[in-house]
Short mmCIF file of C-alpha atoms and ligand atoms in Angstrom, two decimals:
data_model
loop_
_atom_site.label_atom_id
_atom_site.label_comp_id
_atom_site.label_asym_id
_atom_site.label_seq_id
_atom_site.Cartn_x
_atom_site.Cartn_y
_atom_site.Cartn_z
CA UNK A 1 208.54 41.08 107.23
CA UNK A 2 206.32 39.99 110.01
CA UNK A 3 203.17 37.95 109.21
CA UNK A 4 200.17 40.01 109.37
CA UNK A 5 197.14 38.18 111.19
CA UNK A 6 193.74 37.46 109.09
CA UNK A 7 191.20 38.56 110.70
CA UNK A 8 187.38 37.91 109.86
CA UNK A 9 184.81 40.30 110.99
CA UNK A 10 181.24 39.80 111.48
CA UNK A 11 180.29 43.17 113.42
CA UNK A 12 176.66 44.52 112.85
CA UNK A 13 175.76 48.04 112.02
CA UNK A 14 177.69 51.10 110.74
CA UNK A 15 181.00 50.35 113.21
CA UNK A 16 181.69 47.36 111.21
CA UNK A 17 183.44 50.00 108.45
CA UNK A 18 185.59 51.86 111.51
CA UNK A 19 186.44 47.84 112.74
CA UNK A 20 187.64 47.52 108.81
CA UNK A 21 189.77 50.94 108.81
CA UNK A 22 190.88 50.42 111.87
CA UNK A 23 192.63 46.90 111.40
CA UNK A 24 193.54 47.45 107.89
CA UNK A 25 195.56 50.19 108.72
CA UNK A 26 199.61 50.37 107.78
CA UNK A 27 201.45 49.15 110.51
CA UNK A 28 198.85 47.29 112.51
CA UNK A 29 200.41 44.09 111.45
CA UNK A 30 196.60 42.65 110.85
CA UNK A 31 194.41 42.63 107.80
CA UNK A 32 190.68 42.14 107.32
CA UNK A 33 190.09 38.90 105.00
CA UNK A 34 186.57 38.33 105.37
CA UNK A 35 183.72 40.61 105.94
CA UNK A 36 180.84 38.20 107.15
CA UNK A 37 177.50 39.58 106.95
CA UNK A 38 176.24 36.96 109.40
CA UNK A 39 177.36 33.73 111.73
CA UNK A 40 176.79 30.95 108.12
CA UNK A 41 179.21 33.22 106.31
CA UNK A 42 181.79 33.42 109.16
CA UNK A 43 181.49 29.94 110.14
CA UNK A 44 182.04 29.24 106.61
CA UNK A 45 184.84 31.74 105.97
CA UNK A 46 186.46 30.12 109.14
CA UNK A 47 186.05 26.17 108.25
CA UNK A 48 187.76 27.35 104.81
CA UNK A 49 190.78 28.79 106.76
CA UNK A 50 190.26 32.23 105.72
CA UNK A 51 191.68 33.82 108.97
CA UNK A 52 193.10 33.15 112.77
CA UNK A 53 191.36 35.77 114.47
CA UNK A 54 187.18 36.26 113.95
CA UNK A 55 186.13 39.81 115.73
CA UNK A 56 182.45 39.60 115.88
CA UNK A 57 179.20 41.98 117.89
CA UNK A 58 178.47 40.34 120.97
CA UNK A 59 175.12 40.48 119.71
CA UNK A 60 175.41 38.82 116.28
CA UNK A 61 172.44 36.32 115.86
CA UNK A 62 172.86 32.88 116.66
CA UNK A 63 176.28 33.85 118.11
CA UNK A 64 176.64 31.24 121.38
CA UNK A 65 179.15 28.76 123.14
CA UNK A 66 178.54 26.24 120.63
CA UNK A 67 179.22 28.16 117.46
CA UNK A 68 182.18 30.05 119.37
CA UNK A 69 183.25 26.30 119.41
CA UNK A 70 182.85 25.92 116.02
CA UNK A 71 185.20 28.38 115.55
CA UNK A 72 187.59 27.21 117.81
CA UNK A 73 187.87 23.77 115.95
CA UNK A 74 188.75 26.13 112.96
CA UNK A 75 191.77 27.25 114.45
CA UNK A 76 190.26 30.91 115.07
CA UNK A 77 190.62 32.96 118.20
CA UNK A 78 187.44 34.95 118.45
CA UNK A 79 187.32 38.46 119.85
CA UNK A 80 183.74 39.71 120.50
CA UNK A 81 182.51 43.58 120.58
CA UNK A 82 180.47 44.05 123.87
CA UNK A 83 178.71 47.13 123.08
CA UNK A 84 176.13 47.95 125.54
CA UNK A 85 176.41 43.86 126.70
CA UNK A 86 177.88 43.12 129.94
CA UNK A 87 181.28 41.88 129.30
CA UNK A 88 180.63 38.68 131.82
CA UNK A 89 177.71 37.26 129.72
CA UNK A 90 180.31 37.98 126.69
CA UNK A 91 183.27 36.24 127.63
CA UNK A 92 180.83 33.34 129.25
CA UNK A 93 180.37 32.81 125.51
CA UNK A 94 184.06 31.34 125.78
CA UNK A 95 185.73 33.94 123.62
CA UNK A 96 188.67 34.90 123.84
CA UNK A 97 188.88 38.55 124.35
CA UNK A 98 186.31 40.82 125.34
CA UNK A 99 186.17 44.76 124.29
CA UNK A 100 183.67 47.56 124.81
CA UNK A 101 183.31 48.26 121.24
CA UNK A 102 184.23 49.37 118.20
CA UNK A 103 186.26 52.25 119.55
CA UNK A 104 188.04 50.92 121.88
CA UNK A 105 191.68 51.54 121.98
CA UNK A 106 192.10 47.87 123.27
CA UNK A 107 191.01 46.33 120.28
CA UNK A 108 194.18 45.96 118.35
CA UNK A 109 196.12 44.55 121.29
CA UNK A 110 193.11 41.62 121.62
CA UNK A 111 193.22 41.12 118.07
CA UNK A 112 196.91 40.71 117.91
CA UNK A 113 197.52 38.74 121.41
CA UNK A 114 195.29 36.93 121.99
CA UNK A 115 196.87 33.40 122.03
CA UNK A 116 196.85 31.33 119.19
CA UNK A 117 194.92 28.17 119.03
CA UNK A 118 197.76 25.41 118.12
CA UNK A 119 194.93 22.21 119.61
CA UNK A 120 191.98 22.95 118.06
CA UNK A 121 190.57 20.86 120.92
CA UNK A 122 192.28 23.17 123.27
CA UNK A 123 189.35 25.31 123.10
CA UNK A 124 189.01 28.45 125.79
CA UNK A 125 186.76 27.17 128.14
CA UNK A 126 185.51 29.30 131.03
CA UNK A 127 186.69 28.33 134.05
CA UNK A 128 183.80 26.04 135.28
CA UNK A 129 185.52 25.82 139.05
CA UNK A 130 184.65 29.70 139.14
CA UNK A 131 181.46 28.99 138.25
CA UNK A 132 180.49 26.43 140.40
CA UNK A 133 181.69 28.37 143.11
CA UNK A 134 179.12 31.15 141.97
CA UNK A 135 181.81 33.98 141.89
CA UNK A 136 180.06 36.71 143.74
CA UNK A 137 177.62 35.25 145.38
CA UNK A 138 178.73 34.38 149.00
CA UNK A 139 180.93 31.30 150.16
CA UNK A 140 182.42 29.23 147.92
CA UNK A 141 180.21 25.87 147.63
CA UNK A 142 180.68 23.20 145.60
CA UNK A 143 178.18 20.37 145.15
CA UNK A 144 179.03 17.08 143.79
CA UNK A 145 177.80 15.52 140.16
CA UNK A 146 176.82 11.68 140.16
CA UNK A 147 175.90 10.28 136.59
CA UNK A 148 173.78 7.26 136.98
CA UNK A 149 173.90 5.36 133.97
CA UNK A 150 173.52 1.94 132.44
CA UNK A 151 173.08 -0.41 129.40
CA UNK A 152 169.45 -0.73 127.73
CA UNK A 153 166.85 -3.22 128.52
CA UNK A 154 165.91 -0.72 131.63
CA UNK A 155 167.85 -1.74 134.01
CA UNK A 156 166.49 0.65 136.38
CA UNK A 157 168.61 3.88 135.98
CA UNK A 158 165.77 6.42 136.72
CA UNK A 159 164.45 4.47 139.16
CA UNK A 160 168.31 4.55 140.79
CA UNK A 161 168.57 8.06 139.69
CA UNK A 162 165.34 9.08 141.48
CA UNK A 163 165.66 7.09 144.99
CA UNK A 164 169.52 8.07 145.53
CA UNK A 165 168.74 11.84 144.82
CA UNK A 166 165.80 11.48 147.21
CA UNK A 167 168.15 9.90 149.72
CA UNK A 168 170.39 12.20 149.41
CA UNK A 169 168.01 14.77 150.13
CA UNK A 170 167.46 13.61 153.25
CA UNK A 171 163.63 12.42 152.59
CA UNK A 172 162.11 9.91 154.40
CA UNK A 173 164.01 9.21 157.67
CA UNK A 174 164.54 12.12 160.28
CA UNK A 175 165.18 14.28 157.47
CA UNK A 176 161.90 13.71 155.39
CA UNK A 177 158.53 15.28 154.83
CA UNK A 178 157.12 12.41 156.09
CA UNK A 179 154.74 11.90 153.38
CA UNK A 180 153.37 15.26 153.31
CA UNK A 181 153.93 16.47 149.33
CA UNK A 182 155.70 19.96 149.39
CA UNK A 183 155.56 21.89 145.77
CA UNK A 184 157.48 25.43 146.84
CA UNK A 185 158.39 26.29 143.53
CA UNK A 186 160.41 28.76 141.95
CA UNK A 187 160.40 30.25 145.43
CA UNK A 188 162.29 28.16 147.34
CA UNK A 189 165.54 28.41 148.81
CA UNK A 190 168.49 28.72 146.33
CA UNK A 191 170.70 26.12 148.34
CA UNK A 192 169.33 22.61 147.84
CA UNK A 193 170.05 19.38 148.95
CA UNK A 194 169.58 17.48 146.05
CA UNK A 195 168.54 18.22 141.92
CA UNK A 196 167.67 15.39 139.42
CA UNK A 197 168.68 15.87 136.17
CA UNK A 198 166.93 14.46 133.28
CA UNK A 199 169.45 13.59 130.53
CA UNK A 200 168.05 10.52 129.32
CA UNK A 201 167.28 11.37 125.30
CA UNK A 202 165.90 8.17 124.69
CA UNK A 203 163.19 8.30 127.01
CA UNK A 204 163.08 11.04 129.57
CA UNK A 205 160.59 10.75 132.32
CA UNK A 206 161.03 12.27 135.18
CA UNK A 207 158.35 14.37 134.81
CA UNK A 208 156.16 11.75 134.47
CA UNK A 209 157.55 10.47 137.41
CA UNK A 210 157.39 12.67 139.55
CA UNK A 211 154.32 13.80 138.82
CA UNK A 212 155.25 17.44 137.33
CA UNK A 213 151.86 18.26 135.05
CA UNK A 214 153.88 20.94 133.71
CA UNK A 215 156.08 18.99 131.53
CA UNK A 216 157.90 21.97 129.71
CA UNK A 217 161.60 20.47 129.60
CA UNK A 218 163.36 22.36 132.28
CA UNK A 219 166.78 21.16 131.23
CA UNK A 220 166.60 22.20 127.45
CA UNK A 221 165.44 25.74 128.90
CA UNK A 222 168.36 26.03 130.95
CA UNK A 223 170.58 24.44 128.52
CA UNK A 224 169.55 27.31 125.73
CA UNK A 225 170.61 29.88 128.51
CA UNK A 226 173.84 28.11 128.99
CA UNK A 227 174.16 28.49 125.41
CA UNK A 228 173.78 32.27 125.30
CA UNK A 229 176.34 32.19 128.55
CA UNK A 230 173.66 34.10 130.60
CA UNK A 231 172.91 31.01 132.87
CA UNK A 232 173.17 31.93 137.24
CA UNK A 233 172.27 29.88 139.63
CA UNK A 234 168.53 31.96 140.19
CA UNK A 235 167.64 31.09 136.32
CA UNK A 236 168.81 27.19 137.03
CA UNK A 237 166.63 27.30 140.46
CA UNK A 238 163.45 29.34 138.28
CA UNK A 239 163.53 25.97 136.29
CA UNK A 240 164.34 23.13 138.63
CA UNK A 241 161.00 23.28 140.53
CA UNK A 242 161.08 21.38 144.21
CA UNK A 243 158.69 18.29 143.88
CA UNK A 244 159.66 17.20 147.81
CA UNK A 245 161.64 18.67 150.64
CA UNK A 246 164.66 19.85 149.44
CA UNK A 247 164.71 17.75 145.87
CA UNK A 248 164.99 19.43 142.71
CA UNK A 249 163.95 18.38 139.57
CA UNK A 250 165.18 19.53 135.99
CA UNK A 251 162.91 17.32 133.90
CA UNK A 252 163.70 16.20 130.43
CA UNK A 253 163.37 17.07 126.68
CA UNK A 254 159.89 15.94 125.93
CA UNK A 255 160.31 14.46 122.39
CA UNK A 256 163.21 12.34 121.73
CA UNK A 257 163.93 14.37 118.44
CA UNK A 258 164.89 17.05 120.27
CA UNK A 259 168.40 15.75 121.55
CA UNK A 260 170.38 18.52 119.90
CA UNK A 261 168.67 20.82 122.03
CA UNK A 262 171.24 19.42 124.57
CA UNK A 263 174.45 20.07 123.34
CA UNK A 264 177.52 19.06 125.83
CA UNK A 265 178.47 22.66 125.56
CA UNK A 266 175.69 23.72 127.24
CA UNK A 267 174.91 20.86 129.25
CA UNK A 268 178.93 21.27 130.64
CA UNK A 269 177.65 24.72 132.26
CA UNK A 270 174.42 23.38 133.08
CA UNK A 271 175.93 21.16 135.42
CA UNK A 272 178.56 23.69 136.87
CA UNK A 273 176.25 26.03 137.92
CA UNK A 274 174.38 22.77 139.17
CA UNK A 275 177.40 22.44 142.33
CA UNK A 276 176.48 25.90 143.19
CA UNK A 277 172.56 25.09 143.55
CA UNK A 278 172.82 21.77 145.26
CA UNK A 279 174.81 19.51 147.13
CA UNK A 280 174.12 16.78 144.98
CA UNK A 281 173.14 16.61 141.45
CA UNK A 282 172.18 13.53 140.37
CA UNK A 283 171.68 12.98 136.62
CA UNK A 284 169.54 10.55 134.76
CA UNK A 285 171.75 9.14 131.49
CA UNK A 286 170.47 7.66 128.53
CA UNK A 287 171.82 4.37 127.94
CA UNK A 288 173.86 4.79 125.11
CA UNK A 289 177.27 6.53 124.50
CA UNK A 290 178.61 5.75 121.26
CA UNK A 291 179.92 9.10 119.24
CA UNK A 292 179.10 8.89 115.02
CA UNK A 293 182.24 7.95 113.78
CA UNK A 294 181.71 9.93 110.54
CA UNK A 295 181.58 12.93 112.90
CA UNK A 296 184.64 11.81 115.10
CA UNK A 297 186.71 14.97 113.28
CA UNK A 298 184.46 17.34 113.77
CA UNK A 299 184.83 17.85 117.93
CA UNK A 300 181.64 20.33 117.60
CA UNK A 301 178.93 18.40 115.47
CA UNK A 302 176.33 17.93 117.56
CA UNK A 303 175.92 14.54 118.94
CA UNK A 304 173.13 12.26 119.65
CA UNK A 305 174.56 10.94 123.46
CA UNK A 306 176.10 14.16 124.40
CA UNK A 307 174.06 14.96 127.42
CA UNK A 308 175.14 11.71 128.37
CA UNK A 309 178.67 12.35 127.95
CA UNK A 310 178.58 15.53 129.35
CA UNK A 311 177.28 13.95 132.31
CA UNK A 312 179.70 11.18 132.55
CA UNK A 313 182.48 13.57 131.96
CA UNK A 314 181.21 15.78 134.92
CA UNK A 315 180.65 13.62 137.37
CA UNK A 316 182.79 13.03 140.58
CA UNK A 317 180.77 9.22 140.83
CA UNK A 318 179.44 7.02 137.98
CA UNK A 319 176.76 5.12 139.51
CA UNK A 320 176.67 2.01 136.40
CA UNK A 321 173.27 0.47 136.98
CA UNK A 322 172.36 -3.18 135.74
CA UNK A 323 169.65 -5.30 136.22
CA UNK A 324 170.22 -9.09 138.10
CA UNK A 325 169.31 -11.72 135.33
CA UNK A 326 171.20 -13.08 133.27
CA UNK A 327 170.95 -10.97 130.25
CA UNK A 328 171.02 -8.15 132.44
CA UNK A 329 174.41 -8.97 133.79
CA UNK A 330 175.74 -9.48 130.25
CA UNK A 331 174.73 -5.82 129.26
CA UNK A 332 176.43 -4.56 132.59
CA UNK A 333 179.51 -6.32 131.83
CA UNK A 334 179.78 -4.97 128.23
CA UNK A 335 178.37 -1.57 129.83
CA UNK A 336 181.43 -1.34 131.83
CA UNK A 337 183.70 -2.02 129.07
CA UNK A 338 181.96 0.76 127.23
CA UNK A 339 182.73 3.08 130.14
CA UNK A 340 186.20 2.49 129.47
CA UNK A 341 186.27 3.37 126.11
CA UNK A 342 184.00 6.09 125.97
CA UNK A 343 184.93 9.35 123.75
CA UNK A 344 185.11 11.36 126.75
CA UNK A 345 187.13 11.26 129.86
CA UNK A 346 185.50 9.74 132.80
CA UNK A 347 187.57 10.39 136.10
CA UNK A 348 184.82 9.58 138.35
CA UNK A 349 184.98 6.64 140.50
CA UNK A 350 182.20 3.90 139.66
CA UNK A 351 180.05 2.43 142.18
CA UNK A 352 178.35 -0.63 140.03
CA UNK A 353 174.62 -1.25 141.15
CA UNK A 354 172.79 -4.76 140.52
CA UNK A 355 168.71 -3.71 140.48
CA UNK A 356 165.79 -6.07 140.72
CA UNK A 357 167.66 -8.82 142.35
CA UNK A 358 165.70 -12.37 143.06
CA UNK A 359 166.08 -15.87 143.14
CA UNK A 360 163.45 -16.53 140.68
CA UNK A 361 165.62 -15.04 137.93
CA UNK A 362 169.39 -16.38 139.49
CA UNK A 363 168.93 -19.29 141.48
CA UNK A 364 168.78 -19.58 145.11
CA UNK A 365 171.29 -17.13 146.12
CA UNK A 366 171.27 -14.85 144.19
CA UNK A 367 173.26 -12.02 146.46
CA UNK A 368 176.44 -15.08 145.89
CA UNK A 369 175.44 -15.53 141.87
CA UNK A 370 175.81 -11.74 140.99
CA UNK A 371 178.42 -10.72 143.27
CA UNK A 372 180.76 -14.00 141.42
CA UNK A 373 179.66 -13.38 137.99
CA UNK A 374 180.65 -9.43 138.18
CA UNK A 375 183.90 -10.00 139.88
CA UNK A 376 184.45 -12.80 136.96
CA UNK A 377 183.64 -11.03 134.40
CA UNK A 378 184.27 -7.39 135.20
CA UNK A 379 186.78 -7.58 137.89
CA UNK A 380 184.30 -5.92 140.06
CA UNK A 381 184.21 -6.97 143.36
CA UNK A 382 181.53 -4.68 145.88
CA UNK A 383 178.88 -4.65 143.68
CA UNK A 384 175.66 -2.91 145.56
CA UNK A 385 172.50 -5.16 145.97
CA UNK A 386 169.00 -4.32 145.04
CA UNK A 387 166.31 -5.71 145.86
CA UNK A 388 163.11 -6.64 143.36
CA UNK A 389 160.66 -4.70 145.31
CA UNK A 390 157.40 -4.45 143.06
CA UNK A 391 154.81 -3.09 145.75
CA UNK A 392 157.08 -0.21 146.93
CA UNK A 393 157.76 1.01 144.15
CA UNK A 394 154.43 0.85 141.91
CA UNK A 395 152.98 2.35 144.53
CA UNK A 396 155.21 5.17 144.78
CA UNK A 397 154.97 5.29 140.76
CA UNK A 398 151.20 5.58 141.37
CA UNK A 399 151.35 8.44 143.51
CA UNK A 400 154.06 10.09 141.51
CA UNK A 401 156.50 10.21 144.48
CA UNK A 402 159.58 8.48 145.67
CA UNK A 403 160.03 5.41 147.77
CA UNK A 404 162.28 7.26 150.16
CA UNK A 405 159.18 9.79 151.15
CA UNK A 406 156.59 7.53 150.64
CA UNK A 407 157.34 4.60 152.39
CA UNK A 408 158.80 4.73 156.14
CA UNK A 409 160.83 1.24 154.76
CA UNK A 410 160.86 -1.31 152.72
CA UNK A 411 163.73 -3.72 151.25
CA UNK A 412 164.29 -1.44 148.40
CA UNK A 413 164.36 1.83 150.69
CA UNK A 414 166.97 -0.04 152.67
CA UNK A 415 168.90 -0.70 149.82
CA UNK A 416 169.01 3.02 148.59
CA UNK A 417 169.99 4.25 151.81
CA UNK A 418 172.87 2.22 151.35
CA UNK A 419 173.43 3.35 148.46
CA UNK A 420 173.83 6.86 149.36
CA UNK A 421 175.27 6.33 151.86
CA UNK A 422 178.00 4.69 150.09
CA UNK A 423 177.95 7.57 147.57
CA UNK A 424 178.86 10.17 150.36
CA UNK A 425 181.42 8.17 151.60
CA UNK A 426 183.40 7.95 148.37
CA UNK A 427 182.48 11.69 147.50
CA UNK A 428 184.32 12.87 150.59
CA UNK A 429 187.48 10.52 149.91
CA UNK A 430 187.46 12.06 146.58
CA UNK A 431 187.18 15.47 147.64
CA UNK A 432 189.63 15.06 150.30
N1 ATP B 1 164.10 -2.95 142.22
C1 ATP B 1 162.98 -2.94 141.49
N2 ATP B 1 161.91 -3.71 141.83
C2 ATP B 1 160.79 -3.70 141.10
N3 ATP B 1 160.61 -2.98 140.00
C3 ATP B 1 161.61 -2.20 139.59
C4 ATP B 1 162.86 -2.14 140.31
N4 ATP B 1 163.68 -1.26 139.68
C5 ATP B 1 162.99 -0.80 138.63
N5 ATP B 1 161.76 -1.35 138.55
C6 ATP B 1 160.73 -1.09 137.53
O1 ATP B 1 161.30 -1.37 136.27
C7 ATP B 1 160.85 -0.46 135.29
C8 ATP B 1 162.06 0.20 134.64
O2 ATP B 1 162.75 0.96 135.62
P1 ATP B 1 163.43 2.37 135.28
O3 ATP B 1 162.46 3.24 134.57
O4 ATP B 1 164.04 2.86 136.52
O5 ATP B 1 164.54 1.86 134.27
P2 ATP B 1 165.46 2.70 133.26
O6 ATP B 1 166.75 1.99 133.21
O7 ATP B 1 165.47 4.12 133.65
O8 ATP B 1 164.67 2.48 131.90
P3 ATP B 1 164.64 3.37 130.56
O9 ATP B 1 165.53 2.67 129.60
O10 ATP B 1 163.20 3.34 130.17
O11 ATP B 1 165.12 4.74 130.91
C9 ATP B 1 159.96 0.52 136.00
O12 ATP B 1 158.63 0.14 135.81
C10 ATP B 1 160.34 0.37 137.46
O13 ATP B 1 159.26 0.67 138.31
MG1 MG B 2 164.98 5.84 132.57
#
């Protein structure tokens, strides 16, 4: 005799009892093992093994990507009840199967087809090229993600993060807003040339930065949307205010403690939905990446550098920032060893930057110094230059602006240019 499938239902309201009848009915070929009177009792009942297939209300509290995750690591296929829900926002949850209801003839064929989950890693994901293309909504576009990241001791990753989105954006230069500060807000365009992404969760600050006074954390609202897979383009653009020209900003969690606000399954759609927004998104890392061993098992425990992986995972260029002394150039070495062994896979190509350089801290040449201790030590050999440029930048720090549209030029200005410049250049090799 066949094996019947174990299904565990979590369905609010009186249908739950026609769900029941319905699948425990003689020759279905599935039988209800658990009824779960909320999302504790069928995460439980699904960590114990109870069942392969969960059939839950669209609606059921607390019910989003990451605990459809959670029961994906379990080994259980989830089908979800839509209701009155729009089935897109349902099955951007990452389930498996979508059905109008409890009455729907469709129901038993979901429960009992729906593909089994052999990798519990091998979770359903929604197709994040789709959305990044933002299905429905004109021609395809799709921006690119750079992750700017680096080793502690500030090495200058906002700092990098901020200029190269701002040069990207085409400030300063012919493109710019030559100085003049533009705030259009939620009503600007929905195409941009550039968003910054705060991910740092050690010490977000581009708020601060920038000079938002509103410093509600745009990316944990956006992430929480992500989370309830209701998250468009418009809603990313409602929270990414413009600070200048066409630059975006998604500013940061504003407490530390609040990391698992930015789970990597939401911050994965965040930063889809980011290619459809902008051409570039540019993300501010925190500088560590090390995943709790204890929790290495459990692929869905929230983690305290997932925003960071997230990032590094999404991004088309790894921009690995270190700072020119000789401590600094110790961390960057070990950073980039890191990279490599990060829980995560990182495709992207890196571009290794070398910030506050001087001869006060190197010796006389420094340009020579750095560029033979990286390719010594890391085997990299086009490292990209930075200058120390103290009055530049405090004073664009001051003002709460960036270099590129404060200053017409300035060694450090130069050196971002270059920067993205180089960045565009390797994003359309990659692409093509
Ligand atoms: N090239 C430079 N010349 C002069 N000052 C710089 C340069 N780069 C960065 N700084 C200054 O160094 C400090 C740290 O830079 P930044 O905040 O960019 O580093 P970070 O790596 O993001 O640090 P954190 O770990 O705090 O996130 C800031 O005060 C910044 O203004
Ligand atoms: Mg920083």
């Amino acid at each position: 005799m066949a094996r019947l499938t174990t299904v565990l239902c979590a369905v609010n309201g009186p249908t739950e009892t026609d769900v029941v009848l319905g699948l425990e009915a003689p020759g279905t070929g599935t039988t209800v093992t658990r009824r779960c009177g909320d999302l504790a009792e069928l995460l439980a009942a699904a960590a114990a093994g109870a069942g392969t297939v969960a059939v839950v209300s669209a609606d059921l509290a607390g019910l989003d990507r990451e605990a459809v995750g959670r029961l994906h690591a379990a080994g259980v296929r989830v089908v979800a009840l839509a209701d009155d829900g729009p089935p897109e926002r349902v099955r951007a949850l990452g389930v498996e199967a979508v059905v109008a209801g409890a009455a729907d003839p469709l129901l038993l064929d979901a429960v009992r087809d729906t593909a089994p989950i052999d990798d519990p890693l091998a979770t359903s994901e929604i197709d994040l090229s789709a959305l990044a293309a933002g299905a429905g909504s004109g021609p395809a576009r799709r921006g690119s993600v750079v992750a700017v990241w680096g080793p502690v001791g500030a090495p200058g990753r906002t700092t990098t993060a901020v200029e190269l989105a701002a040069e990207l954006a085409g400030l300063g230069g012919n493109g710019g807003s030559g100085g003049r500060r533009r705030r259009r807000g939620a009503e600007a365009r929905v195409q941009e040339a550039a968003l910054l992404v705060d991910a740092d969760t050690y010490g977000s600050c581009l708020a601060a930065r920038l000079g938002l006074l509103d410093d509600a954390p745009g990316l944990a609202a956006v992430a929480r949307v992500a989370a309830q897979g209701s998250l468009d383009v418009s809603t990313l653009a409602r929270h990414a205010p413009v600070v200048e020209g066409r630059l975006r900003v998604l500013t940061g969690i504003t407490r530390a403690a609040r990391w698992p606000e930015l789970p990597a399954s939401s911050l994965e759609i965040v930063l889809a939905t980011a290619r459809s927004l902008a051409e570039w998104t540019v993300v501010d890392c925190g500088p560590l990446v090390e995943t709790d061993e204890l929790l290495m098992y459990d692929t869905r425990a929230p983690q305290r550098n997932a925003a960071t992986l997230a990032a590094l995972e999404a991004a088309d260029l790894v921009v690995v920032v270190g700072t020119a002394d000789p401590i600094g150039i110790q961390r960057l070495v070990r950073a980039l060893e890191e990279l490599g062994e990060v829980p995560v896979p990182v495709t992207g190509e890196r571009i290794v930057v070398v910030n506050r350089l001087r001869p006060s801290a190197v010796g006389p040449d420094p340009e020579q110094a750095v560029t033979d201790a990286l390719a010594r030590y890391a085997g990299v050999d086009d490292p990209h230059l930075v200058p120390q440029d103290g009055p530049a930048l405090d004073a664009a720090v001051l003002a709460g602006r960036t270099v590129a549209d404060l200053t017409a030029s300035s060694p450090l200005r130069t050196a971002f240019a270059g920067l993205a410049e180089r960045v565009r250049r390797r994003a359309v090799v990659a692409a093509g």
